[in-house]
PDB file of C-alpha atoms in Angstrom:
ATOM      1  CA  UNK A   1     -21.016 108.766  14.091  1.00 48.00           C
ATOM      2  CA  UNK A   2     -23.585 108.576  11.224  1.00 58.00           C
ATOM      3  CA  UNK A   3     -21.549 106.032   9.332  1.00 63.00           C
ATOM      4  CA  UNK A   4     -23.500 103.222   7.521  1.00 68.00           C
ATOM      5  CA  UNK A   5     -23.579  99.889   8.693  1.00 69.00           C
ATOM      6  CA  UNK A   6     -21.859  98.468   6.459  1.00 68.00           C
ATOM      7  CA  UNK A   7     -19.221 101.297   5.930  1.00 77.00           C
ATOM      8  CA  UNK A   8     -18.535 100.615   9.947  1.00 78.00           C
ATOM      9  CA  UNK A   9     -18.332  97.574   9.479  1.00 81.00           C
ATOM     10  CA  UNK A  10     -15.222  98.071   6.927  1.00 84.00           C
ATOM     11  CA  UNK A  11     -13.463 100.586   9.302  1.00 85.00           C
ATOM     12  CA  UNK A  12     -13.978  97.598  11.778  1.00 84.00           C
ATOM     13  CA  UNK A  13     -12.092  95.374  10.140  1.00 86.00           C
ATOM     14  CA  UNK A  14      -9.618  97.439   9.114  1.00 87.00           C
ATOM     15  CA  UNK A  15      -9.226  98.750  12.349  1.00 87.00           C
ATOM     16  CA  UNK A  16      -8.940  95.681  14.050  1.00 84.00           C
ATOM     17  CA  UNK A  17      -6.505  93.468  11.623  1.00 88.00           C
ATOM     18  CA  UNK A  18      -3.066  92.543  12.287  1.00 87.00           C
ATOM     19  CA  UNK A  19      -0.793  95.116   9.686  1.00 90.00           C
ATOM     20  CA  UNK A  20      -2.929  98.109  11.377  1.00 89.00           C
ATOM     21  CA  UNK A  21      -2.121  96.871  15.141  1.00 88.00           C
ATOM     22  CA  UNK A  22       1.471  96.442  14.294  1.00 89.00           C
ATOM     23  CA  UNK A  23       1.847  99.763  12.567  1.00 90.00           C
ATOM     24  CA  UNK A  24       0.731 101.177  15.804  1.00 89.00           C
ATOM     25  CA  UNK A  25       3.170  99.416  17.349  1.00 89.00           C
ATOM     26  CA  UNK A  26       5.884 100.439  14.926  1.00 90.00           C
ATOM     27  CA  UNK A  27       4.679 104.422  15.640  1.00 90.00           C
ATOM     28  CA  UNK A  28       5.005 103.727  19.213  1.00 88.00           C
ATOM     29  CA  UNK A  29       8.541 102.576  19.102  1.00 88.00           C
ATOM     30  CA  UNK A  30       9.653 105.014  16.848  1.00 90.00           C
ATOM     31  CA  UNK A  31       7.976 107.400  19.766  1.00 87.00           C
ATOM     32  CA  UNK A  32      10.379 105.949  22.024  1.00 86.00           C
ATOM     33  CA  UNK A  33      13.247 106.116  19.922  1.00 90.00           C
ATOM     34  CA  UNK A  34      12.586 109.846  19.047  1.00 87.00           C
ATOM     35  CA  UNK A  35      11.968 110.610  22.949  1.00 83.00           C
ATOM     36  CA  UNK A  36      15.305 109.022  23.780  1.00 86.00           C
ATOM     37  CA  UNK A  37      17.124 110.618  21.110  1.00 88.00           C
ATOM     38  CA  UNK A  38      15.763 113.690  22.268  1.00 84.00           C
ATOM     39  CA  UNK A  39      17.795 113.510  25.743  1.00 84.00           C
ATOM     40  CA  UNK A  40      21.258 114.671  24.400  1.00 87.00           C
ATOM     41  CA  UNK A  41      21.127 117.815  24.452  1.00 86.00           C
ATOM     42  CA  UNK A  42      23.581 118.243  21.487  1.00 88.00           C
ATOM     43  CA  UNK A  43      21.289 116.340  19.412  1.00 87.00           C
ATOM     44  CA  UNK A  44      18.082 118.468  20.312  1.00 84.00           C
ATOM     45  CA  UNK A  45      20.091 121.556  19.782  1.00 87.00           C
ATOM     46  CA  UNK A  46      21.258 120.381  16.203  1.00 89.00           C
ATOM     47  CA  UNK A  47      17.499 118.504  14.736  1.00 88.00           C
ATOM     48  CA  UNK A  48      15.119 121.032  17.420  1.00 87.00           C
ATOM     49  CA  UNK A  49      12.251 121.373  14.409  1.00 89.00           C
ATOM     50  CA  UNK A  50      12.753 117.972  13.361  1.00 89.00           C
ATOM     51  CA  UNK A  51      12.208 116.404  16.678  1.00 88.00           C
ATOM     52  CA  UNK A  52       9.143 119.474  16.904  1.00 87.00           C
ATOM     53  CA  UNK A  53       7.568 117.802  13.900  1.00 91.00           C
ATOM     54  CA  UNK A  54       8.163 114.390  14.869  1.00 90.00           C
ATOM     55  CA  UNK A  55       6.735 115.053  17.604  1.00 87.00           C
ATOM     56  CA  UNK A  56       3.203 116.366  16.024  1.00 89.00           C
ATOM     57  CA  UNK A  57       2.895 114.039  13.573  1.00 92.00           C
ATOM     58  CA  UNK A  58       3.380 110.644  15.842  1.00 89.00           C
ATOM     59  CA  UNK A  59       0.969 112.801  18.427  1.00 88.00           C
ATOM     60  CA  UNK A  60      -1.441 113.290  15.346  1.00 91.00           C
ATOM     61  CA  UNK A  61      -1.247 109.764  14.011  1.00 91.00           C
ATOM     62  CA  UNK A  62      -2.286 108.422  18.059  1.00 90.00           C
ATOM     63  CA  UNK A  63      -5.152 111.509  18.106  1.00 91.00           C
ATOM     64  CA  UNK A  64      -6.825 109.871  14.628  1.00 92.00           C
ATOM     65  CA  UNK A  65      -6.018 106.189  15.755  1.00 90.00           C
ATOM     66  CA  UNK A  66      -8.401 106.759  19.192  1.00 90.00           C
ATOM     67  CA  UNK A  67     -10.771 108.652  17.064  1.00 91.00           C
ATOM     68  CA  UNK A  68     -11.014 105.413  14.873  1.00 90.00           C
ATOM     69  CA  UNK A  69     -11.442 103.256  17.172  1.00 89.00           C
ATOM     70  CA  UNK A  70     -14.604 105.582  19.050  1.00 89.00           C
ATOM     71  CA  UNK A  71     -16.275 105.495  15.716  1.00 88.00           C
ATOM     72  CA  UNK A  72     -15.942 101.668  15.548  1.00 87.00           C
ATOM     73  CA  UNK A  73     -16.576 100.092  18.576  1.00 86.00           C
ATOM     74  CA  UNK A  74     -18.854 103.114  20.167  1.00 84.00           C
ATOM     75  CA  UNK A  75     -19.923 103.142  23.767  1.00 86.00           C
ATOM     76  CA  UNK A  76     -18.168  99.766  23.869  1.00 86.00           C
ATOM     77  CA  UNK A  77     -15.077 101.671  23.817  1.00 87.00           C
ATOM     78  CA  UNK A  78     -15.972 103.278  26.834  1.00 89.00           C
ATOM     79  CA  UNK A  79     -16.359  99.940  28.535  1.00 88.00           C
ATOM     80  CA  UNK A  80     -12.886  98.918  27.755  1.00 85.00           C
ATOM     81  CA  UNK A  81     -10.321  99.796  30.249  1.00 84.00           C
ATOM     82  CA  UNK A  82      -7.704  99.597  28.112  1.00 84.00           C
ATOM     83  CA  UNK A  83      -9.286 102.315  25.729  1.00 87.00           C
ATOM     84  CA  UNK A  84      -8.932 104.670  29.132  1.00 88.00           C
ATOM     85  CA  UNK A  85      -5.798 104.064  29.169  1.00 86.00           C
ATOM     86  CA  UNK A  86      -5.266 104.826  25.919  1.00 86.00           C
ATOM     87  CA  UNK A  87      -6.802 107.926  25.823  1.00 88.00           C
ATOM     88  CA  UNK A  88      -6.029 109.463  29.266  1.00 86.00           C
ATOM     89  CA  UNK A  89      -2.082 108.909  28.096  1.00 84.00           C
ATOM     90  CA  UNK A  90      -2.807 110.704  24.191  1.00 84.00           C
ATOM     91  CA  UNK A  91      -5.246 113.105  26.462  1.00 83.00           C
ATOM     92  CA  UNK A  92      -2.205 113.957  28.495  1.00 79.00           C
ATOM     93  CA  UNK A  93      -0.086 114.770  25.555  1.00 76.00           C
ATOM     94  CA  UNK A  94      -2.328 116.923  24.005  1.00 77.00           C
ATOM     95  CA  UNK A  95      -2.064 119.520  27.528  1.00 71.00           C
ATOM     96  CA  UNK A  96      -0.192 122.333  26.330  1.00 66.00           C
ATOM     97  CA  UNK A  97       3.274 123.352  27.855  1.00 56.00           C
ATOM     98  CA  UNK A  98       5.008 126.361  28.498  1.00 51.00           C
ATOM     99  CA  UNK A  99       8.087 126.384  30.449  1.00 50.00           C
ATOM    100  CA  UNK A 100       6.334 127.617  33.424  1.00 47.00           C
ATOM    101  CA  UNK A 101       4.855 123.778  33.904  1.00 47.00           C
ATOM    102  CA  UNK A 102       7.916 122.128  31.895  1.00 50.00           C
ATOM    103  CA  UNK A 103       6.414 118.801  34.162  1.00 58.00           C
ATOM    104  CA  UNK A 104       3.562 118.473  31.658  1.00 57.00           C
ATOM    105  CA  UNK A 105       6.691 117.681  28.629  1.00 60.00           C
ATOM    106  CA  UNK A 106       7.252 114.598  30.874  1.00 64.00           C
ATOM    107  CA  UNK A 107       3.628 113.305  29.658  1.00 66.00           C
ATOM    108  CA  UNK A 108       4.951 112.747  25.973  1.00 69.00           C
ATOM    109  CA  UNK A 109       7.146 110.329  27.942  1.00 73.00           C
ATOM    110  CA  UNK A 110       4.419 108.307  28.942  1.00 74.00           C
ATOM    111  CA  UNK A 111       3.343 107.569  25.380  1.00 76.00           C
ATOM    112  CA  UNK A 112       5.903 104.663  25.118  1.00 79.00           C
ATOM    113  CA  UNK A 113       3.510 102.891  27.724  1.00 79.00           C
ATOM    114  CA  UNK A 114       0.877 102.615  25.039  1.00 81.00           C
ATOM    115  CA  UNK A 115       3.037  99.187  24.117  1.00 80.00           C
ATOM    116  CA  UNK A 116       1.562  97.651  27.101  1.00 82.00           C
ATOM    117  CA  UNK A 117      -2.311  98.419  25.756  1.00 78.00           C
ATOM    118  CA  UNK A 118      -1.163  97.299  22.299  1.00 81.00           C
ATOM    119  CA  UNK A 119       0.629  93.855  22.814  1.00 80.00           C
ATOM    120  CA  UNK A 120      -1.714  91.145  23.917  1.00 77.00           C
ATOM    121  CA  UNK A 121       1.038  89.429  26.208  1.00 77.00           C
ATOM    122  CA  UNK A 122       1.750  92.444  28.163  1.00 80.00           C
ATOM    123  CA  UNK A 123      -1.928  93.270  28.645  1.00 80.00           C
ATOM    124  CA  UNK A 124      -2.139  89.545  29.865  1.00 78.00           C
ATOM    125  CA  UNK A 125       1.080  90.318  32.511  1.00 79.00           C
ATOM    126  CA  UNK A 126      -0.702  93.458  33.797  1.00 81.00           C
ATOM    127  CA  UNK A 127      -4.187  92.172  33.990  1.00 79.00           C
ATOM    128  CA  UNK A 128      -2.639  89.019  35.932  1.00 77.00           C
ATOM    129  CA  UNK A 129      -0.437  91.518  38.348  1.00 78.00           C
ATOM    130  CA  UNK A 130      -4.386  93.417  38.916  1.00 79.00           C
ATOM    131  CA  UNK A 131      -5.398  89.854  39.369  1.00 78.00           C
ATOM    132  CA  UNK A 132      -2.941  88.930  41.548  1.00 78.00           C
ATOM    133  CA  UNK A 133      -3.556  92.092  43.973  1.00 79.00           C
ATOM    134  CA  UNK A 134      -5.749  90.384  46.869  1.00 78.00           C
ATOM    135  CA  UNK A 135      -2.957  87.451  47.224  1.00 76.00           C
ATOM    136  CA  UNK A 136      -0.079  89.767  46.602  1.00 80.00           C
ATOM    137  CA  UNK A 137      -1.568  92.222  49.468  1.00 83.00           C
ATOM    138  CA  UNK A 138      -1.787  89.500  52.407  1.00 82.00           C
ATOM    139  CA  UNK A 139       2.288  88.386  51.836  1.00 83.00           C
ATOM    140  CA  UNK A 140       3.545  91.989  51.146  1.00 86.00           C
ATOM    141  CA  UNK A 141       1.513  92.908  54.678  1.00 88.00           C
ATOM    142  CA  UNK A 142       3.515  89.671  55.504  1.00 88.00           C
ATOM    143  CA  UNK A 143       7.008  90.892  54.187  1.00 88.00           C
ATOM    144  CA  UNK A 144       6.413  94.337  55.789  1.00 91.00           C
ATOM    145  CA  UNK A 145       5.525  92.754  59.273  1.00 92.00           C
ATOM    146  CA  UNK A 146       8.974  90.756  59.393  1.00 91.00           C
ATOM    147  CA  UNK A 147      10.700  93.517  58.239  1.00 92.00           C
ATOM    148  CA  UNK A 148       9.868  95.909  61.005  1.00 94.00           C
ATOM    149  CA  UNK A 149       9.731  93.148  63.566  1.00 93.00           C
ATOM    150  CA  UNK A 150      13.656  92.487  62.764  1.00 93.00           C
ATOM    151  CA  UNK A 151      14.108  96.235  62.332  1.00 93.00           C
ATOM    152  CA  UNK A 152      13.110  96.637  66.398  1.00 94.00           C
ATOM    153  CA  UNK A 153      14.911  93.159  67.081  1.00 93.00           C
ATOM    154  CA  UNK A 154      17.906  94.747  65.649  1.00 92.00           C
ATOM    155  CA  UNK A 155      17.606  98.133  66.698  1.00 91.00           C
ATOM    156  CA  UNK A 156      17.377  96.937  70.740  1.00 91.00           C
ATOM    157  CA  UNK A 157      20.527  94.247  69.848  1.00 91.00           C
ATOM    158  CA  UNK A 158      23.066  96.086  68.078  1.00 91.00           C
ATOM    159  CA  UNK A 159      22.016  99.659  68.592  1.00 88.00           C
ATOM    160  CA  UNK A 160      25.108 100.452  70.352  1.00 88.00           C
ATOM    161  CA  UNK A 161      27.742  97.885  68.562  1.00 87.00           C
ATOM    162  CA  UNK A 162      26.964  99.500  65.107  1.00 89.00           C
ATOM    163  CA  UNK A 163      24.896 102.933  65.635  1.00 90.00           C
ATOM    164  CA  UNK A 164      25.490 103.533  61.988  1.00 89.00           C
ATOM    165  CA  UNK A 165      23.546 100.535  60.983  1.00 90.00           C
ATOM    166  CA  UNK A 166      20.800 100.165  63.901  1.00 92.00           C
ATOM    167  CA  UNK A 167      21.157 103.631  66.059  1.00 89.00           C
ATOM    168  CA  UNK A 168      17.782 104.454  65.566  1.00 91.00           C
ATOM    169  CA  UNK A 169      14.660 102.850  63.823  1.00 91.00           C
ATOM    170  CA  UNK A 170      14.826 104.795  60.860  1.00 92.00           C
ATOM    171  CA  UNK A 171      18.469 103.351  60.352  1.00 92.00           C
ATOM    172  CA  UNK A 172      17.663  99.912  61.426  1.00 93.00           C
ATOM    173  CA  UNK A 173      14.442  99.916  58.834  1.00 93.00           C
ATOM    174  CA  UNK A 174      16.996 100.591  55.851  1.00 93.00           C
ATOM    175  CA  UNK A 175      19.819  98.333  56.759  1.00 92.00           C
ATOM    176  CA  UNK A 176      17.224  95.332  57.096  1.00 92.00           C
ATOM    177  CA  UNK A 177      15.709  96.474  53.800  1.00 91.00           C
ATOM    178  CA  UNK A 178      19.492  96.394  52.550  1.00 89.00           C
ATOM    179  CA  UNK A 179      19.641  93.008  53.765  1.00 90.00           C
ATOM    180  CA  UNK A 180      16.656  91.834  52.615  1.00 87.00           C
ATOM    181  CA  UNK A 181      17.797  92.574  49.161  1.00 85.00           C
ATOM    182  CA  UNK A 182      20.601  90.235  49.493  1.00 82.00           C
ATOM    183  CA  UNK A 183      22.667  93.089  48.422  1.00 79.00           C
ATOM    184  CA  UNK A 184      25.680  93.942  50.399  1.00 79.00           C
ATOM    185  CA  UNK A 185      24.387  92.265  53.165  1.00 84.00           C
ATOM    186  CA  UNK A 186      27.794  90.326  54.491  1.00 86.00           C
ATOM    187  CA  UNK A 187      29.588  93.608  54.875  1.00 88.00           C
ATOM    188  CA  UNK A 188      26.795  94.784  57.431  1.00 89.00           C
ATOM    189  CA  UNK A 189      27.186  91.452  58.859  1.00 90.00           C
ATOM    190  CA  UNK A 190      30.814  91.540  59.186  1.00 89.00           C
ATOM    191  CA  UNK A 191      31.000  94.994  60.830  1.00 89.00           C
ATOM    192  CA  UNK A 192      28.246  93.979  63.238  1.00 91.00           C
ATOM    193  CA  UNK A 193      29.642  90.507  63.991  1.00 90.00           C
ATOM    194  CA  UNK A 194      33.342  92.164  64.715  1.00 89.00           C
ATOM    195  CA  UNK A 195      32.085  93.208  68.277  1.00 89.00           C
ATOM    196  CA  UNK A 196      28.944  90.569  68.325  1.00 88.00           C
ATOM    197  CA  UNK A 197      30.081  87.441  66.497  1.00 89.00           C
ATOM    198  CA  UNK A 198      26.639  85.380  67.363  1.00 89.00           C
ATOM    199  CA  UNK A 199      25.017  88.310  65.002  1.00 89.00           C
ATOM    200  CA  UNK A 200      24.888  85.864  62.101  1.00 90.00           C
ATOM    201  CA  UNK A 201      22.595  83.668  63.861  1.00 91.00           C
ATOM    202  CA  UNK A 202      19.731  87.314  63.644  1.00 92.00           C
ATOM    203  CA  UNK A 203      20.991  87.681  60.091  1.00 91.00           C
ATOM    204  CA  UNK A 204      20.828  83.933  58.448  1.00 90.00           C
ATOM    205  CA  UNK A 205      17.084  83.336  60.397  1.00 92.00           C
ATOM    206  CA  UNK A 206      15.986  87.456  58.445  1.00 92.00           C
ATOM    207  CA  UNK A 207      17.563  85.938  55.263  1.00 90.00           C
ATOM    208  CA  UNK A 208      16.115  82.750  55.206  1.00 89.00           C
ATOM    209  CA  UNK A 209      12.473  83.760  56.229  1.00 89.00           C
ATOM    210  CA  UNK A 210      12.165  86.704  54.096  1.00 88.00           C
ATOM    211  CA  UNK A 211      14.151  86.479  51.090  1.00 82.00           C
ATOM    212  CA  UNK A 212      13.827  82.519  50.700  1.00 83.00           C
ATOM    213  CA  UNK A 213       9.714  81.854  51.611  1.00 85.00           C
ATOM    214  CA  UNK A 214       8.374  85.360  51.640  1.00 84.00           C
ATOM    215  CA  UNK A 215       9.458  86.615  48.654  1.00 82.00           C
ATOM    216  CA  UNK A 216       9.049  83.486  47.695  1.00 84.00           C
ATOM    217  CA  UNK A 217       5.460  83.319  48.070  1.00 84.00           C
ATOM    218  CA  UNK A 218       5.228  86.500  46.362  1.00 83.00           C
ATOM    219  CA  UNK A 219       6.316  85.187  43.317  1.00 83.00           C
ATOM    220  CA  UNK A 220       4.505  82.216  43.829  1.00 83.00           C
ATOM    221  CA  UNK A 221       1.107  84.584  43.714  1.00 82.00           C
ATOM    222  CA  UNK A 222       1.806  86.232  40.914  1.00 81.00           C
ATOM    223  CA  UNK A 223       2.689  83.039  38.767  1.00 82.00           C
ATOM    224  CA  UNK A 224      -0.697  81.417  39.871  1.00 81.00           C
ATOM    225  CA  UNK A 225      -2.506  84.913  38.972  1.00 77.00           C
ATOM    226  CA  UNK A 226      -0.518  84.610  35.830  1.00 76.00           C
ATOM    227  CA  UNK A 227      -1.591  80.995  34.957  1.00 79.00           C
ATOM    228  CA  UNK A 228      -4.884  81.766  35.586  1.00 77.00           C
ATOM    229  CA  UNK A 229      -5.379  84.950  33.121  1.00 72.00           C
ATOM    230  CA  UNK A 230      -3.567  82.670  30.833  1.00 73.00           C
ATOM    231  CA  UNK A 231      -5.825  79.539  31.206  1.00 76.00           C
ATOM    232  CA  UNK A 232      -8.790  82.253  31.011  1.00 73.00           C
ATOM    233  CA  UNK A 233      -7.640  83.821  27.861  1.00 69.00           C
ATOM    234  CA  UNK A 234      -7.718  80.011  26.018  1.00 73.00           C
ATOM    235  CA  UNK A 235     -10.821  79.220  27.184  1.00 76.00           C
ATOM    236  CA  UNK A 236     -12.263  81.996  25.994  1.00 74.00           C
ATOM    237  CA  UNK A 237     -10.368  81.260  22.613  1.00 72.00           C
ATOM    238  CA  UNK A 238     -11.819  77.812  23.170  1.00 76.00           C
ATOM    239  CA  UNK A 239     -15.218  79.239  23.350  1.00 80.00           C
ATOM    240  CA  UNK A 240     -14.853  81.260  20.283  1.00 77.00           C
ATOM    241  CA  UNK A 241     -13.716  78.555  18.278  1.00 81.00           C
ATOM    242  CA  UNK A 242     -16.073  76.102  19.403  1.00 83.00           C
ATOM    243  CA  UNK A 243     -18.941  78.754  18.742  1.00 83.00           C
ATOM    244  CA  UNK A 244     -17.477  79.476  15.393  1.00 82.00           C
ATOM    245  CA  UNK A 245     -17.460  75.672  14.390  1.00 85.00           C
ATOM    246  CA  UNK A 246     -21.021  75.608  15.705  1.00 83.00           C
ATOM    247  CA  UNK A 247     -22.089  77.921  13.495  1.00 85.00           C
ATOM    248  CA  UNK A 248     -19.870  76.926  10.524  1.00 85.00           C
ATOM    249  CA  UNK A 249     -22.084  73.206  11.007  1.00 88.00           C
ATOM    250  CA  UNK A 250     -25.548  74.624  11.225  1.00 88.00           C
ATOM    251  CA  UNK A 251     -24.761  76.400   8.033  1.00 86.00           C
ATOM    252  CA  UNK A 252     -23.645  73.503   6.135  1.00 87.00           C
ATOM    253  CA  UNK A 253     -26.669  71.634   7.423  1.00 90.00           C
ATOM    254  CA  UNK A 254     -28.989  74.753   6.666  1.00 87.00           C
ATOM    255  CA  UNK A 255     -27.129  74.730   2.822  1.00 86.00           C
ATOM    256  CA  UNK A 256     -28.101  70.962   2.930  1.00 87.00           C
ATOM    257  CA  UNK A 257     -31.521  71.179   3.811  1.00 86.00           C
ATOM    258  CA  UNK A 258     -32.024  73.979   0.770  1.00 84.00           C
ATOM    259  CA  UNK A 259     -30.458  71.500  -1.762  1.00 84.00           C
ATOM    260  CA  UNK A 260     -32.716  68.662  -0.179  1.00 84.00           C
ATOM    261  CA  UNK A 261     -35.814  70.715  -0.482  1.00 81.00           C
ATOM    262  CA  UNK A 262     -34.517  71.762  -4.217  1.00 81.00           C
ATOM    263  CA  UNK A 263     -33.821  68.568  -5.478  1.00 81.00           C
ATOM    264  CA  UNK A 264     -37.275  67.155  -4.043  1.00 79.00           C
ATOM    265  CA  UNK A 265     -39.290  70.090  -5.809  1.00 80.00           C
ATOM    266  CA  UNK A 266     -37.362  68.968  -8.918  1.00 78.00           C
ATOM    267  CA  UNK A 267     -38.654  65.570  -8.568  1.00 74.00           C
ATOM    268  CA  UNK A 268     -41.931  64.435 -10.898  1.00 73.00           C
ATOM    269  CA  UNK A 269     -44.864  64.012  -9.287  1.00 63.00           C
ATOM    270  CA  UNK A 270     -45.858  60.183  -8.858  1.00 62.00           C
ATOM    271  CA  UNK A 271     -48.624  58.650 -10.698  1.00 62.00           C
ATOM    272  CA  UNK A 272     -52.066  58.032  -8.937  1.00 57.00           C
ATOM    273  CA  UNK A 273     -51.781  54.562  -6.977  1.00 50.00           C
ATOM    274  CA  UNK A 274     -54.846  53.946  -6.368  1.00 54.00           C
ATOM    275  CA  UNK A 275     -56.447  50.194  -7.383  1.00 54.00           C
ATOM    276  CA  UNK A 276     -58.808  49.759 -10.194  1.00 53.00           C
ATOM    277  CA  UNK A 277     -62.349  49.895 -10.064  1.00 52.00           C
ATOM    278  CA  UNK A 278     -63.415  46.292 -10.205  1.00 51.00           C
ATOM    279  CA  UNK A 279     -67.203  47.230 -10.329  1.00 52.00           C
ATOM    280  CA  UNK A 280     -70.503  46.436  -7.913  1.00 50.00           C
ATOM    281  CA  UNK A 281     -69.374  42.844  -6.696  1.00 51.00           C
ATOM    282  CA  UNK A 282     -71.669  39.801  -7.648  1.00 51.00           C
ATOM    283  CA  UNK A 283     -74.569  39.204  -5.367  1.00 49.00           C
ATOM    284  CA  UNK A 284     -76.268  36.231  -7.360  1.00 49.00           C
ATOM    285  CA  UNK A 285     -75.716  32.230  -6.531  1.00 48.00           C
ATOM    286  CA  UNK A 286     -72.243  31.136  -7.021  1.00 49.00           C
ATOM    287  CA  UNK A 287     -71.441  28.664 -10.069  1.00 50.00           C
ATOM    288  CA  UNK A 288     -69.900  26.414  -7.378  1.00 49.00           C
ATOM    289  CA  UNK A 289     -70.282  25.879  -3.715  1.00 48.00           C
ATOM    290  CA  UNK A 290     -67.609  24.147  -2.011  1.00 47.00           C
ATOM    291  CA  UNK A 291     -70.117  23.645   1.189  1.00 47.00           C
ATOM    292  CA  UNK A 292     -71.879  20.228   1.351  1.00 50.00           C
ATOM    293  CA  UNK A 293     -75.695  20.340   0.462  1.00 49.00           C
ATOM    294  CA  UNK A 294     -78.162  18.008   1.317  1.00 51.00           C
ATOM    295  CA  UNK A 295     -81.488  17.817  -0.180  1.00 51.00           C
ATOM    296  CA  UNK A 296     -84.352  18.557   1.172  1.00 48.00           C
ATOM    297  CA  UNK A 297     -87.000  15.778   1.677  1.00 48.00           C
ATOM    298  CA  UNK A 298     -89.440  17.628  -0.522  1.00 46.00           C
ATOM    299  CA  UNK A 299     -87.040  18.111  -2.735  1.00 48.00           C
ATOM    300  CA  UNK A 300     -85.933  14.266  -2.937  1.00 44.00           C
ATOM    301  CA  UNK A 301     -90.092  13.866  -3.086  1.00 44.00           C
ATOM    302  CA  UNK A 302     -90.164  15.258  -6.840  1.00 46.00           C
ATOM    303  CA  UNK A 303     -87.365  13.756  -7.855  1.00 44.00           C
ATOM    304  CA  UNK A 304     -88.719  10.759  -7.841  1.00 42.00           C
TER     305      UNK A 304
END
């Protein structure tokens, strides 16, 4: 965007610190609050161009807050699915209306969902519920195939003893769905078990497979997917703060190498250690020879 380095680097941090996240968060609430005051129709009647410029200005303040953001992080924004999601949502609020498509208004509604890109812990639920997909697909194909197997059970058992319940497939698929939501379930029992009172025996064995272990695993999937995005999130704090301790001890050694290096090049220089010069050593006869000598005969000769 042509900014300087260090200029970016500002907008960065300002950008990314605490007070400007949670006055995001405080425009995005009072977003909500506006859109849900906006539903009585007395009250949008009564404050119409207040609402109107509400309305502009929290749209205005999201419009500069993604352009921020593009001029800070860059292409890296790009990479961020989150930042999609932020944008498509402000994108969609900037479509014009006219009452001819009236469903485009309903996109200003979908500006409260910019909570779940803001907060860190419900960006951590919805990444572990993306997470949690591949598991969650195998025991919801599991939950669907028990449903519609009791569906035709109960359709061929009690299609004629309760036609309003399990007349047809259709019918039989909703009132086991009704059951399976544990949700007045015993007064489809009790009408069925009137004319067939060994029904509760098809009933009980539905119940207790589906909404005890199926469901069951379900929830068990999306708690592991959730404990893992959560153990992955503090290792990668763990990583961060380990690198940033790292670095915080090779400066203090690198600051204590300098002062080393200083404080030897303050140092005066020692003196020359060399040993004197004692001179050409003596070559002639000693004064004194410790070694025993014996005369020679000649020598003994003129002595005499």
């Amino acid at each position: 965007m042509g900014l300087p380095v260090f200029q970016r680097e500002r907008l960065r941090v300002f950008v990314d610190s605490p007070v400007f996240q949670r006055a995001v968060i405080a425009v995005i609430a009072l977003n909500g609050i506006a859109l849900g005051l906006e539903t009585s129709h007395d009250l949008a009647a009564r404050y119409a161009t207040e609402f109107f410029v509400v309305d502009r200005v929290i749209l205005a303040v999201f419009v500069v807050e993604i352009i921020l953001r593009i001029v800070v992080h860059g292409k890296a924004f790009f990479r961020d699915p989150w930042s999609w999601f932020d944008l498509i949502i402000v994108g969609m609020a900037l479509v014009p209306a006219s009452e001819s498509v009236s469903i485009l208004r309903l996109f200003r509604f979908l500006r409260v969902l910019r909570l779940i890109s803001v907060v860190p812990g419900m960006r951590r639920v919805v990444s572990a519920l993306f997470t949690a997909i591949p598991g969650l697909a195998s025991a919801v194909v599991l939950l669907l195939l028990s449903l519609y197997t009791a569906s035709v059970i109960g359709e061929q058992l009690f299609h004629e003893v309760a036609p309003q319940y399990f007349g047809t497939l259709g019918q039989s698929l909703f009132t086991m769905f009704t059951v399976l939501t544990v949700e007045n379930w015993p007064q489809v029992a009790e009408d069925v078990m009137a004319k067939e009172p060994l029904a509760w025996i098809f009933f009980a064995t539905f119940i207790v497979i589906t909404a005890f272990f199926v469901l069951n695993l379900l929830i068990g999937v999306i708690v592991s997917a959730m404990e893992a995005e959560v153990n992955a999130q503090r290792w990668k704090e763990d990583q961060e703060l380990e690198l940033e301790q790292h670095l915080a001890v090779m400066n203090e050694i690198r600051a204590l190498s300098e002062r080393v290096d200083r404080l030897a090049a303050q140092l005066p220089a020692p003196p020359d250690a060399r040993p004197p010069d004692l001179g050409a050593p003596d070559l002639g006869a000693p004064d004194h020879c410790s070694c025993d000598h014996h005369p020679s005969r000649g020598e003994a000769h003129q002595a005499e």
